[in-house]
Amino acid sequence: MLSLTAFETIFKTHHAHCLAFAAQYTGSRYEAEEVVQQVFLNIWEKRDNIEISGSEKSYLFTAIRNVAISRWRKQSAQATREAAFGQLQPMVTDAVLPGKELEASLYKALEKLPERCREVFILSRQQQLKYAEIADVMGIAIKTVENQMGKALKILHNELRDYLPAERSGTVPQRPERGERPED
């Protein structure tokens, strides 16, 4: 259980450090303030059940990291879908399907990606991070990033193959049978 006095002490002692740490994750003072406010609000709301064993600063930094990543995922999900849709649109043949149907298919395809694949895809395509930067942010090896990105692209390609022109979808024109004349 966390008393009002203990909460105030934690807030006064760590607030400035928390803001600086959050700003590193968010890249924005405004977003950092939002994240820190959310963390302290969560602590206050869960004060009856919360037990901070160990370093308060470590607990707060972990909470900030988790909230920042969660907010980033929510904010970038829509933007990623829109960006991916924009990248795929030029590949679509002459109005195979209305735009809304293609967009819905893209959203479904993105949702089918495993969480780690989706996160790597978003960081690469939406946030335009390099593989080394993605590996650092996610705490995984660069080779894992490469594998996850390959997996994501393969899944998206398979899910959206009906919307890709023949040369992009991997379909190979059929060879004519012996004695048949190839089409011009």
Coordinates of C-alpha atoms in Angstrom, one line a residue:
M1 CA 0.0 0.0 0.0
L2 CA 1.3 3.4 -0.9
S3 CA 0.4 6.4 1.3
L4 CA -0.2 9.9 0.1
T5 CA 3.0 11.0 1.7
A6 CA 5.0 8.2 0.1
F7 CA 3.4 9.0 -3.3
E8 CA 4.3 12.7 -2.9
T9 CA 7.8 11.9 -2.0
I10 CA 8.3 9.7 -5.0
F11 CA 6.8 12.3 -7.3
K12 CA 8.9 15.2 -6.0
T13 CA 12.1 13.1 -5.9
H14 CA 11.8 11.5 -9.3
H15 CA 9.5 13.7 -11.5
A16 CA 12.3 15.7 -13.2
H17 CA 14.4 12.5 -13.9
C18 CA 11.3 10.8 -15.2
L19 CA 10.6 13.6 -17.7
A20 CA 14.2 13.5 -19.0
F21 CA 14.0 9.7 -19.4
A22 CA 10.6 9.9 -21.1
A23 CA 11.8 12.6 -23.5
Q24 CA 14.5 10.2 -24.7
Y25 CA 11.8 7.6 -25.6
T26 CA 9.3 10.0 -27.1
G27 CA 11.5 12.7 -28.7
S28 CA 9.0 15.3 -27.5
R29 CA 8.7 17.3 -24.3
Y30 CA 4.9 17.2 -24.7
E31 CA 4.7 13.5 -25.2
A32 CA 7.2 13.0 -22.3
E33 CA 4.9 14.9 -20.0
E34 CA 1.9 12.9 -21.1
V35 CA 3.8 9.6 -20.5
V36 CA 5.0 10.6 -17.1
Q37 CA 1.6 11.9 -16.1
Q38 CA 0.1 8.5 -17.1
V39 CA 2.7 6.6 -15.1
F40 CA 2.0 8.6 -11.9
L41 CA -1.7 8.4 -12.5
N42 CA -1.4 4.6 -12.8
I43 CA 0.6 4.4 -9.6
W44 CA -2.0 6.6 -7.8
E45 CA -4.9 4.5 -9.1
K46 CA -3.2 1.2 -8.0
R47 CA -1.8 2.6 -4.7
D48 CA -3.8 0.1 -2.6
N49 CA -2.2 -2.9 -4.4
I50 CA 1.2 -1.5 -5.4
E51 CA 4.4 -2.6 -3.8
I52 CA 7.7 -1.1 -5.0
S53 CA 10.4 -3.5 -4.0
G54 CA 13.8 -2.3 -5.0
S55 CA 14.7 1.0 -6.6
E56 CA 11.9 3.4 -7.1
K57 CA 13.7 5.0 -10.0
S58 CA 14.1 1.7 -11.7
Y59 CA 10.4 0.9 -11.2
L60 CA 9.4 4.3 -12.6
F61 CA 11.8 4.1 -15.6
T62 CA 10.4 0.6 -16.5
A63 CA 6.9 1.9 -16.2
I64 CA 7.7 4.9 -18.4
R65 CA 9.3 2.7 -21.0
N66 CA 6.2 0.4 -21.1
V67 CA 3.7 3.3 -21.3
A68 CA 5.8 5.1 -24.0
I69 CA 6.0 2.0 -26.1
S70 CA 2.3 1.3 -25.6
R71 CA 1.3 4.9 -26.6
W72 CA 3.6 4.7 -29.6
R73 CA 2.1 1.5 -30.8
K74 CA -1.4 2.9 -30.5
Q75 CA -0.5 6.1 -32.2
S76 CA 1.5 4.6 -35.0
A77 CA -0.9 1.7 -35.8
Q78 CA -3.2 3.9 -37.8
A79 CA -0.4 5.9 -39.4
T80 CA 1.3 2.7 -40.4
R81 CA -1.8 1.3 -42.0
E82 CA -2.2 4.5 -43.9
A83 CA 1.4 4.6 -45.0
A84 CA 1.4 1.0 -46.0
F85 CA -1.8 1.5 -47.9
G86 CA -0.2 4.5 -49.7
Q87 CA 2.8 2.4 -50.6
L88 CA 0.7 -0.5 -52.0
Q89 CA -1.7 1.7 -53.9
P90 CA 0.6 2.3 -56.9
M91 CA 1.1 -1.5 -57.3
V92 CA -2.6 -2.1 -57.6
T93 CA -3.8 -2.8 -61.1
D94 CA -6.5 -0.7 -62.7
A95 CA -9.2 -0.7 -59.9
V96 CA -9.1 -4.4 -59.2
L97 CA -11.3 -3.6 -56.2
P98 CA -12.6 -0.4 -54.7
G99 CA -10.1 1.4 -52.4
K100 CA -12.1 0.7 -49.3
E101 CA -12.0 -3.1 -49.9
L102 CA -8.2 -3.0 -50.5
E103 CA -7.7 -0.9 -47.4
A104 CA -9.7 -3.4 -45.4
S105 CA -7.6 -6.2 -46.8
L106 CA -4.4 -4.4 -45.9
Y107 CA -5.6 -3.8 -42.3
K108 CA -6.5 -7.5 -42.0
A109 CA -3.0 -8.5 -43.4
L110 CA -1.3 -6.2 -40.9
E111 CA -3.3 -7.7 -38.0
K112 CA -2.3 -11.2 -39.1
L113 CA 1.4 -10.4 -38.5
P114 CA 2.8 -11.7 -35.3
E115 CA 3.3 -8.9 -32.7
R116 CA 7.1 -8.8 -33.1
C117 CA 6.9 -8.9 -36.9
R118 CA 4.3 -6.1 -36.9
E119 CA 6.5 -4.0 -34.5
V120 CA 9.6 -4.5 -36.7
F121 CA 7.6 -3.6 -39.8
I122 CA 6.2 -0.4 -38.1
L123 CA 9.6 0.7 -36.9
S124 CA 11.1 0.1 -40.3
R125 CA 8.4 1.4 -42.6
Q126 CA 6.6 4.0 -40.5
Q127 CA 9.3 5.3 -38.2
Q128 CA 12.0 4.7 -40.9
L129 CA 14.5 3.3 -38.5
K130 CA 17.5 1.3 -39.6
Y131 CA 17.7 -2.3 -38.6
A132 CA 20.5 -1.5 -36.0
E133 CA 18.2 1.1 -34.5
I134 CA 15.3 -1.3 -34.4
A135 CA 17.4 -3.9 -32.7
D136 CA 18.5 -1.3 -30.1
V137 CA 15.0 -0.1 -29.4
M138 CA 13.5 -3.6 -29.1
G139 CA 16.5 -5.1 -27.4
I140 CA 17.0 -7.9 -30.0
A141 CA 19.8 -8.8 -32.4
I142 CA 20.1 -7.2 -35.8
K143 CA 19.7 -10.7 -37.4
T144 CA 16.4 -11.1 -35.5
V145 CA 15.2 -7.8 -37.0
E146 CA 16.2 -9.0 -40.5
N147 CA 14.4 -12.3 -40.0
Q148 CA 11.3 -10.7 -38.6
M149 CA 11.2 -8.1 -41.4
G150 CA 11.5 -10.9 -44.0
K151 CA 8.7 -12.8 -42.3
A152 CA 6.5 -9.7 -42.2
L153 CA 7.1 -8.9 -45.9
K154 CA 6.4 -12.6 -46.9
I155 CA 3.2 -12.7 -44.9
L156 CA 2.0 -9.3 -46.3
H157 CA 3.0 -10.4 -49.9
N158 CA 1.0 -13.6 -49.5
E159 CA -2.0 -11.9 -48.0
L160 CA -2.1 -9.1 -50.6
R161 CA -1.0 -11.1 -53.7
D162 CA -4.4 -10.7 -55.4
Y163 CA -3.8 -6.9 -55.4
L164 CA -0.3 -7.0 -57.0
P165 CA 0.4 -7.0 -60.7
A166 CA 1.6 -10.3 -62.2
E167 CA 5.3 -9.2 -62.3
R168 CA 5.2 -8.1 -58.6
S169 CA 3.2 -11.0 -57.3
G170 CA 5.7 -13.6 -58.2
T171 CA 3.6 -15.3 -60.8
V172 CA 5.5 -16.4 -63.9
P173 CA 3.9 -16.4 -67.3
Q174 CA 3.2 -19.9 -68.5
R175 CA 5.4 -21.3 -71.2
P176 CA 3.5 -22.2 -74.4
E177 CA 3.1 -25.9 -75.1
R178 CA 5.2 -27.5 -77.8
G179 CA 4.0 -26.4 -81.2
E180 CA 2.0 -23.5 -79.8
R181 CA 2.9 -20.0 -80.8
P182 CA 3.7 -17.6 -77.9
E183 CA 1.3 -14.7 -77.5
D184 CA 2.6 -11.3 -78.4

